[in-house]
Amino acid sequence: MRVGIIADRLDRPLTGIGNYVQNILHEFSQMSTNIAFNTIRYKKSEEFDNINEIILANPFEGLMKKSYYPWHLYMQLSLRMKPVDLDVLHCPESASIFTQIPDTKKIITVYDTTPVLFPETFTKGTLLRYKILFSKSISSSDMVISISNSTKQDLIRYFHVPEDKITVIHLAADDCYQVLPHSAIQIFRDRYKLDYPFILYVGTLEPRKNLSTVIKAFYQLKKEGLKHKLVIAGGKGWKYNTIFQLVSDLNLEKDVCFTGYVPKNDLPALYNAADVFVYPSLYEGFGLPPLEAMACGCPVITSNTSSLPEVVGDAGIMINPHDYEKLAEAIDSVLSGVELKKQLSKMGQARAAEFSWKRCAKETCKVYNDLI
């Protein structure tokens, strides 16, 4: 059986979807199976053993810094006009390939349905593309991989996808996320000048991540004498100006550190250096940052909504994401409770170990085989 995985996400800076593609391809390259794997992309890399590359010309390379959609449209046209010999086409980006390929079964991976649930947190352009592409991508697919049961239920409820068309396959934290020795953490602290105790948030700066609740909870704790600072690590997404404005309005500029995008190689040390990780997101299709933090032994406080209870289980503290006072109480309980902090750290590591990319890859291969 020949399977093609659209892997153009590896040809640009890695984000969540790119991380997913990279990890399953790495596991595929190590597997002994009846499947011949092929990546579809626009740059040759020979990155993975035992995986072939189908390279499509990219006439839009000069536009890629502004938009990737012209390339996706061109890729679909190329696959239809000059069909490649594939039994299965796997599209890891759910709102991109909306056409069917002749004589080829199609699978898409769906991460969340955020634009449906929280349209106010997106730009008009993003919403328009989503409305046009997402439903078409689902209807033209033979199978849908959902990264959580929460997302599966959303697909059934809002898009009326038949339940037997959806397979839930969980993601995992990468192996690099682990408890590090004190010396490695200190080197990181020195390089980033983090010579103070801190509360940590990691993620894109956008409305859905609910950073206003984090900042308000932090402000309340500062009024009560908290010595910690707040570190917000992540690149700017959209509609982020209100975040900086709130910090300014509350006179927290000296106590809130915005690091910007932190390279993946530095994230394990960042999680290790933090005293507590907060993630009161309004909605997540899976929620990798809490899982990464738990793998690093950092106590986690997150939302009691969407997929987050499914991921964190009883290894973290759950709060209503709209209640900043409850978040402040939870943070205080961790920072002031030595035994609670140790307990959450130990339980978090055990919980994170239940998820693995090897299992994710094996379950994905089973979907390929079952479909054929």
Tab-separated table of C-alpha atoms in Angstrom:
chain	number	residue	atom	x	y	z
A	1	MET	CA	0.000	0.000	0.000
A	2	ARG	CA	1.276	3.480	-0.933
A	3	VAL	CA	0.421	6.345	1.416
A	4	GLY	CA	1.126	10.021	0.756
A	5	ILE	CA	1.378	12.476	3.662
A	6	ILE	CA	1.215	16.172	2.814
A	7	ALA	CA	4.280	17.496	4.631
A	8	ASP	CA	4.738	21.041	3.354
A	9	ARG	CA	4.482	22.213	6.987
A	10	LEU	CA	8.057	20.938	7.369
A	11	ASP	CA	9.207	23.413	4.726
A	12	ARG	CA	8.502	26.393	7.012
A	13	PRO	CA	9.014	27.235	10.732
A	14	LEU	CA	7.512	24.479	12.859
A	15	THR	CA	4.267	25.088	14.735
A	16	GLY	CA	1.702	22.655	16.139
A	17	ILE	CA	0.703	20.973	12.865
A	18	GLY	CA	4.302	20.814	11.685
A	19	ASN	CA	5.301	19.203	14.968
A	20	TYR	CA	2.572	16.579	14.481
A	21	VAL	CA	3.746	15.802	10.936
A	22	GLN	CA	7.394	15.595	11.956
A	23	ASN	CA	6.693	13.209	14.823
A	24	ILE	CA	4.478	10.753	12.971
A	25	LEU	CA	6.894	10.694	10.022
A	26	HIS	CA	9.801	9.989	12.381
A	27	GLU	CA	7.871	7.052	13.850
A	28	PHE	CA	6.797	5.821	10.395
A	29	SER	CA	10.450	5.787	9.319
A	30	GLN	CA	11.277	3.411	12.206
A	31	MET	CA	8.385	0.999	11.601
A	32	SER	CA	8.353	-2.340	9.812
A	33	THR	CA	5.087	-2.360	7.884
A	34	ASN	CA	3.445	-3.154	4.549
A	35	ILE	CA	3.045	0.569	3.875
A	36	ALA	CA	5.252	2.570	1.512
A	37	PHE	CA	5.292	6.109	2.941
A	38	ASN	CA	5.691	9.194	0.745
A	39	THR	CA	5.822	12.854	1.729
A	40	ILE	CA	4.348	15.541	-0.521
A	41	ARG	CA	6.132	18.874	-0.207
A	42	TYR	CA	7.893	21.570	-2.212
A	43	LYS	CA	11.430	21.275	-0.826
A	44	LYS	CA	13.656	18.212	-1.032
A	45	SER	CA	15.138	17.228	2.326
A	46	GLU	CA	15.728	13.448	2.615
A	47	GLU	CA	15.035	13.980	6.309
A	48	PHE	CA	13.513	10.570	7.058
A	49	ASP	CA	14.867	7.108	6.342
A	50	ASN	CA	12.567	4.709	4.461
A	51	ILE	CA	10.263	7.537	3.358
A	52	ASN	CA	10.123	8.687	-0.263
A	53	GLU	CA	9.524	12.294	-1.293
A	54	ILE	CA	7.130	13.559	-3.934
A	55	ILE	CA	8.333	17.072	-4.739
A	56	LEU	CA	5.902	19.437	-6.421
A	57	ALA	CA	7.103	22.655	-8.014
A	58	ASN	CA	6.204	25.767	-6.032
A	59	PRO	CA	5.556	28.786	-8.268
A	60	PHE	CA	4.419	30.789	-5.222
A	61	GLU	CA	7.589	30.549	-3.138
A	62	GLY	CA	8.045	34.324	-3.206
A	63	LEU	CA	4.611	34.784	-1.612
A	64	MET	CA	5.032	32.235	1.167
A	65	LYS	CA	5.856	34.791	3.860
A	66	LYS	CA	2.425	36.357	3.368
A	67	SER	CA	0.177	33.368	2.629
A	68	TYR	CA	0.399	29.627	2.040
A	69	TYR	CA	-3.047	29.293	0.475
A	70	PRO	CA	-1.991	29.828	-3.162
A	71	TRP	CA	0.418	26.913	-2.768
A	72	HIS	CA	-2.320	24.699	-1.309
A	73	LEU	CA	-4.652	25.488	-4.211
A	74	TYR	CA	-1.878	24.786	-6.700
A	75	MET	CA	-1.001	21.503	-4.938
A	76	GLN	CA	-4.593	20.288	-5.204
A	77	LEU	CA	-4.716	21.144	-8.885
A	78	SER	CA	-1.415	19.328	-9.456
A	79	LEU	CA	-2.600	16.190	-7.655
A	80	ARG	CA	-5.813	16.129	-9.681
A	81	MET	CA	-4.307	16.924	-13.091
A	82	LYS	CA	-1.260	14.684	-12.693
A	83	PRO	CA	-2.418	11.970	-10.284
A	84	VAL	CA	0.303	10.225	-8.309
A	85	ASP	CA	0.098	6.507	-7.621
A	86	LEU	CA	-1.285	6.547	-4.071
A	87	ASP	CA	-3.791	4.366	-2.269
A	88	VAL	CA	-4.242	6.843	0.591
A	89	LEU	CA	-3.647	10.594	0.855
A	90	HIS	CA	-3.308	11.920	4.413
A	91	CYS	CA	-3.885	15.658	4.843
A	92	PRO	CA	-2.666	16.777	8.295
A	93	GLU	CA	-4.060	20.265	7.724
A	94	SER	CA	-7.841	19.960	7.905
A	95	ALA	CA	-8.814	23.133	6.036
A	96	SER	CA	-6.539	22.790	3.026
A	97	ILE	CA	-7.207	19.861	0.661
A	98	PHE	CA	-10.895	20.082	-0.165
A	99	THR	CA	-10.905	18.049	-3.374
A	100	GLN	CA	-10.884	14.300	-3.954
A	101	ILE	CA	-7.953	12.710	-5.764
A	102	PRO	CA	-8.778	10.100	-8.437
A	103	ASP	CA	-8.490	6.478	-7.223
A	104	THR	CA	-7.172	7.598	-3.838
A	105	LYS	CA	-8.752	7.417	-0.398
A	106	LYS	CA	-8.407	10.634	1.601
A	107	ILE	CA	-7.895	11.152	5.331
A	108	ILE	CA	-7.717	14.473	7.157
A	109	THR	CA	-6.579	15.193	10.707
A	110	VAL	CA	-8.792	17.659	12.592
A	111	TYR	CA	-7.371	19.441	15.635
A	112	ASP	CA	-10.284	21.604	16.779
A	113	THR	CA	-13.388	23.515	15.686
A	114	THR	CA	-12.416	26.819	17.291
A	115	PRO	CA	-13.676	29.117	14.498
A	116	VAL	CA	-17.180	27.701	14.965
A	117	LEU	CA	-17.184	28.010	18.743
A	118	PHE	CA	-15.262	31.275	19.097
A	119	PRO	CA	-15.554	33.201	15.809
A	120	GLU	CA	-14.899	36.480	17.615
A	121	THR	CA	-11.333	35.371	18.351
A	122	PHE	CA	-10.352	35.203	14.661
A	123	THR	CA	-9.729	37.698	11.906
A	124	LYS	CA	-12.354	37.962	9.166
A	125	GLY	CA	-9.967	36.538	6.592
A	126	THR	CA	-9.234	33.441	8.657
A	127	LEU	CA	-12.932	32.855	9.300
A	128	LEU	CA	-13.796	33.183	5.609
A	129	ARG	CA	-11.138	30.657	4.582
A	130	TYR	CA	-12.301	28.287	7.305
A	131	LYS	CA	-15.942	28.473	6.259
A	132	ILE	CA	-15.076	27.833	2.629
A	133	LEU	CA	-12.503	25.077	3.107
A	134	PHE	CA	-13.251	23.154	6.283
A	135	SER	CA	-16.674	21.708	5.437
A	136	LYS	CA	-15.470	20.812	1.947
A	137	SER	CA	-12.390	19.100	3.373
A	138	ILE	CA	-14.550	16.963	5.667
A	139	SER	CA	-17.154	16.047	3.049
A	140	SER	CA	-14.475	15.065	0.504
A	141	SER	CA	-12.676	12.794	3.005
A	142	ASP	CA	-13.192	9.092	3.520
A	143	MET	CA	-12.008	9.187	7.133
A	144	VAL	CA	-11.327	11.826	9.778
A	145	ILE	CA	-8.678	11.542	12.487
A	146	SER	CA	-9.586	13.612	15.556
A	147	ILE	CA	-6.915	14.373	18.143
A	148	SER	CA	-9.348	14.157	21.071
A	149	ASN	CA	-12.785	12.884	22.024
A	150	SER	CA	-13.746	16.492	22.662
A	151	THR	CA	-13.034	17.446	19.046
A	152	LYS	CA	-14.828	14.320	17.862
A	153	GLN	CA	-17.996	15.362	19.681
A	154	ASP	CA	-17.718	18.857	18.199
A	155	LEU	CA	-17.443	17.376	14.694
A	156	ILE	CA	-20.567	15.314	15.263
A	157	ARG	CA	-22.505	18.190	16.870
A	158	TYR	CA	-21.593	21.072	14.552
A	159	PHE	CA	-20.693	19.389	11.263
A	160	HIS	CA	-22.876	16.264	11.485
A	161	VAL	CA	-19.954	13.964	10.704
A	162	PRO	CA	-21.019	10.314	11.148
A	163	GLU	CA	-19.436	8.860	14.258
A	164	ASP	CA	-18.061	5.836	12.395
A	165	LYS	CA	-16.155	8.185	10.079
A	166	ILE	CA	-14.078	9.565	12.986
A	167	THR	CA	-11.143	7.880	14.746
A	168	VAL	CA	-9.668	9.485	17.871
A	169	ILE	CA	-5.865	9.375	18.059
A	170	HIS	CA	-4.180	11.369	20.827
A	171	LEU	CA	-0.995	13.370	20.395
A	172	ALA	CA	1.995	13.267	22.769
A	173	ALA	CA	4.764	15.367	24.248
A	174	ASP	CA	8.106	14.952	22.497
A	175	ASP	CA	10.878	12.979	24.212
A	176	CYS	CA	12.860	16.187	24.822
A	177	TYR	CA	10.298	17.243	27.440
A	178	GLN	CA	11.639	15.707	30.640
A	179	VAL	CA	12.999	16.642	34.053
A	180	LEU	CA	16.423	18.249	33.599
A	181	PRO	CA	19.405	18.494	35.972
A	182	HIS	CA	19.791	21.710	37.944
A	183	SER	CA	22.944	22.671	36.006
A	184	ALA	CA	21.097	22.683	32.659
A	185	ILE	CA	18.283	24.775	34.135
A	186	GLN	CA	20.754	27.299	35.552
A	187	ILE	CA	22.507	27.692	32.194
A	188	PHE	CA	19.124	28.439	30.632
A	189	ARG	CA	18.222	30.927	33.381
A	190	ASP	CA	21.504	32.774	32.859
A	191	ARG	CA	21.051	32.960	29.095
A	192	TYR	CA	17.495	34.299	29.318
A	193	LYS	CA	18.250	36.414	32.430
A	194	LEU	CA	15.482	34.701	34.399
A	195	ASP	CA	17.106	35.172	37.795
A	196	TYR	CA	13.811	35.212	39.685
A	197	PRO	CA	11.001	32.773	40.546
A	198	PHE	CA	8.214	32.831	37.996
A	199	ILE	CA	4.791	31.611	36.895
A	200	LEU	CA	4.749	30.423	33.276
A	201	TYR	CA	2.404	30.532	30.302
A	202	VAL	CA	3.425	29.074	26.902
A	203	GLY	CA	1.389	29.569	23.750
A	204	THR	CA	0.418	31.940	20.971
A	205	LEU	CA	-0.837	35.370	21.987
A	206	GLU	CA	-4.455	35.303	20.817
A	207	PRO	CA	-7.893	35.789	22.433
A	208	ARG	CA	-8.734	32.071	22.761
A	209	LYS	CA	-5.778	31.542	25.081
A	210	ASN	CA	-7.482	33.779	27.662
A	211	LEU	CA	-4.380	35.605	28.837
A	212	SER	CA	-6.459	38.378	30.390
A	213	THR	CA	-7.522	35.921	33.097
A	214	VAL	CA	-3.874	35.012	33.753
A	215	ILE	CA	-2.875	38.667	34.056
A	216	LYS	CA	-5.804	39.557	36.345
A	217	ALA	CA	-5.058	36.587	38.621
A	218	PHE	CA	-1.392	37.567	38.720
A	219	TYR	CA	-2.316	41.171	39.552
A	220	GLN	CA	-4.443	39.996	42.484
A	221	LEU	CA	-1.571	37.899	43.828
A	222	LYS	CA	0.879	40.796	43.462
A	223	LYS	CA	-1.411	42.956	45.576
A	224	GLU	CA	-1.222	40.244	48.234
A	225	GLY	CA	2.593	40.351	48.236
A	226	LEU	CA	3.595	37.717	45.660
A	227	LYS	CA	7.330	37.826	44.869
A	228	HIS	CA	7.107	35.828	41.632
A	229	LYS	CA	7.024	37.310	38.158
A	230	LEU	CA	4.892	36.161	35.232
A	231	VAL	CA	6.636	34.872	32.089
A	232	ILE	CA	4.519	34.769	28.924
A	233	ALA	CA	6.304	32.795	26.209
A	234	GLY	CA	4.938	32.691	22.685
A	235	GLY	CA	4.732	34.530	19.403
A	236	LYS	CA	2.107	37.103	18.507
A	237	GLY	CA	-0.975	35.623	16.862
A	238	TRP	CA	-3.844	38.040	16.331
A	239	LYS	CA	-5.906	40.496	18.387
A	240	TYR	CA	-3.121	40.585	20.966
A	241	ASN	CA	-2.960	44.355	21.626
A	242	THR	CA	-5.441	44.107	24.504
A	243	ILE	CA	-2.992	41.812	26.336
A	244	PHE	CA	-0.231	44.417	26.366
A	245	GLN	CA	-2.747	47.141	27.171
A	246	LEU	CA	-4.002	45.252	30.238
A	247	VAL	CA	-0.453	44.820	31.531
A	248	SER	CA	0.077	48.553	31.100
A	249	ASP	CA	-3.238	49.502	32.711
A	250	LEU	CA	-2.373	47.424	35.792
A	251	ASN	CA	1.193	48.816	35.974
A	252	LEU	CA	2.696	45.335	35.652
A	253	GLU	CA	5.347	46.102	33.044
A	254	LYS	CA	8.193	45.313	35.480
A	255	ASP	CA	6.612	42.052	36.627
A	256	VAL	CA	5.419	40.520	33.329
A	257	CYS	CA	8.070	39.257	30.919
A	258	PHE	CA	7.098	38.674	27.270
A	259	THR	CA	9.802	36.446	25.774
A	260	GLY	CA	8.332	36.197	22.281
A	261	TYR	CA	8.698	32.909	20.411
A	262	VAL	CA	10.912	30.463	22.305
A	263	PRO	CA	12.726	27.837	20.181
A	264	LYS	CA	11.736	24.251	20.862
A	265	ASN	CA	15.239	23.406	22.089
A	266	ASP	CA	14.795	25.877	24.953
A	267	LEU	CA	11.248	24.974	25.984
A	268	PRO	CA	12.100	21.953	28.203
A	269	ALA	CA	14.406	24.117	30.344
A	270	LEU	CA	11.779	26.871	30.493
A	271	TYR	CA	9.165	24.431	31.833
A	272	ASN	CA	11.709	23.032	34.305
A	273	ALA	CA	12.608	26.499	35.592
A	274	ALA	CA	8.995	27.540	36.291
A	275	ASP	CA	7.324	27.005	39.666
A	276	VAL	CA	3.874	26.535	38.139
A	277	PHE	CA	2.403	26.445	34.630
A	278	VAL	CA	-0.939	28.166	33.949
A	279	TYR	CA	-3.077	27.541	30.881
A	280	PRO	CA	-6.693	28.723	31.289
A	281	SER	CA	-7.475	28.437	27.582
A	282	LEU	CA	-11.110	28.836	26.563
A	283	TYR	CA	-10.911	25.916	24.162
A	284	GLU	CA	-8.318	23.382	23.007
A	285	GLY	CA	-8.546	20.531	20.547
A	286	PHE	CA	-5.891	18.748	22.604
A	287	GLY	CA	-3.612	21.096	24.544
A	288	LEU	CA	0.034	20.116	24.150
A	289	PRO	CA	1.642	22.779	26.408
A	290	PRO	CA	0.094	21.358	29.628
A	291	LEU	CA	1.269	17.879	28.621
A	292	GLU	CA	4.777	19.192	27.895
A	293	ALA	CA	4.865	20.999	31.239
A	294	MET	CA	3.774	17.835	33.100
A	295	ALA	CA	6.464	15.788	31.337
A	296	CYS	CA	8.997	18.311	32.693
A	297	GLY	CA	7.677	17.961	36.238
A	298	CYS	CA	6.089	21.412	36.349
A	299	PRO	CA	2.748	21.594	38.248
A	300	VAL	CA	-0.124	22.470	35.891
A	301	ILE	CA	-3.232	24.613	36.378
A	302	THR	CA	-5.584	24.576	33.401
A	303	SER	CA	-9.212	24.894	32.306
A	304	ASN	CA	-12.005	22.451	33.056
A	305	THR	CA	-13.285	22.797	29.478
A	306	SER	CA	-12.977	21.136	26.044
A	307	SER	CA	-10.192	18.521	25.757
A	308	LEU	CA	-8.049	19.743	28.661
A	309	PRO	CA	-9.551	17.429	31.335
A	310	GLU	CA	-9.130	14.580	28.826
A	311	VAL	CA	-5.416	15.350	28.497
A	312	VAL	CA	-4.471	16.393	32.039
A	313	GLY	CA	-6.747	14.000	33.938
A	314	ASP	CA	-6.357	14.216	37.708
A	315	ALA	CA	-2.679	15.202	37.408
A	316	GLY	CA	-3.391	18.946	37.366
A	317	ILE	CA	-5.686	21.533	38.933
A	318	MET	CA	-8.793	22.432	36.893
A	319	ILE	CA	-10.488	25.808	37.136
A	320	ASN	CA	-13.246	27.753	35.373
A	321	PRO	CA	-11.282	29.741	32.743
A	322	HIS	CA	-13.492	32.807	33.281
A	323	ASP	CA	-12.822	32.993	37.044
A	324	TYR	CA	-9.518	34.799	37.642
A	325	GLU	CA	-10.021	34.692	41.418
A	326	LYS	CA	-10.145	30.873	41.369
A	327	LEU	CA	-7.037	30.853	39.211
A	328	ALA	CA	-5.288	33.106	41.746
A	329	GLU	CA	-6.306	30.746	44.568
A	330	ALA	CA	-4.992	27.737	42.639
A	331	ILE	CA	-1.663	29.436	41.925
A	332	ASP	CA	-1.300	30.422	45.584
A	333	SER	CA	-2.076	26.872	46.744
A	334	VAL	CA	0.725	25.467	44.561
A	335	LEU	CA	3.306	28.130	45.402
A	336	SER	CA	2.638	27.913	49.131
A	337	GLY	CA	2.190	24.143	49.359
A	338	VAL	CA	5.444	22.208	49.077
A	339	GLU	CA	3.765	18.799	49.283
A	340	LEU	CA	1.068	19.739	46.756
A	341	LYS	CA	3.739	20.914	44.330
A	342	LYS	CA	5.657	17.642	44.692
A	343	GLN	CA	2.480	15.598	44.280
A	344	LEU	CA	1.404	17.428	41.114
A	345	SER	CA	4.905	17.122	39.681
A	346	LYS	CA	4.999	13.355	40.224
A	347	MET	CA	1.454	12.765	38.958
A	348	GLY	CA	2.065	14.990	35.938
A	349	GLN	CA	5.099	13.006	34.826
A	350	ALA	CA	3.184	9.756	35.130
A	351	ARG	CA	0.234	11.176	33.173
A	352	ALA	CA	2.429	12.509	30.350
A	353	ALA	CA	4.073	9.088	29.991
A	354	GLU	CA	0.679	7.613	29.032
A	355	PHE	CA	0.847	9.437	25.680
A	356	SER	CA	3.429	8.561	23.001
A	357	TRP	CA	4.108	9.370	19.349
A	358	LYS	CA	4.853	5.709	18.691
A	359	ARG	CA	1.311	4.793	19.684
A	360	CYS	CA	-0.037	7.725	17.664
A	361	ALA	CA	1.817	6.469	14.561
A	362	LYS	CA	0.694	2.842	15.037
A	363	GLU	CA	-2.948	3.863	15.419
A	364	THR	CA	-2.637	6.080	12.334
A	365	CYS	CA	-1.281	3.153	10.297
A	366	LYS	CA	-4.255	1.083	11.437
A	367	VAL	CA	-6.564	3.757	9.980
A	368	TYR	CA	-4.701	3.517	6.660
A	369	ASN	CA	-5.038	-0.283	6.590
A	370	ASP	CA	-8.655	-0.331	7.710
A	371	LEU	CA	-9.613	2.170	5.034
A	372	ILE	CA	-8.088	0.060	2.285
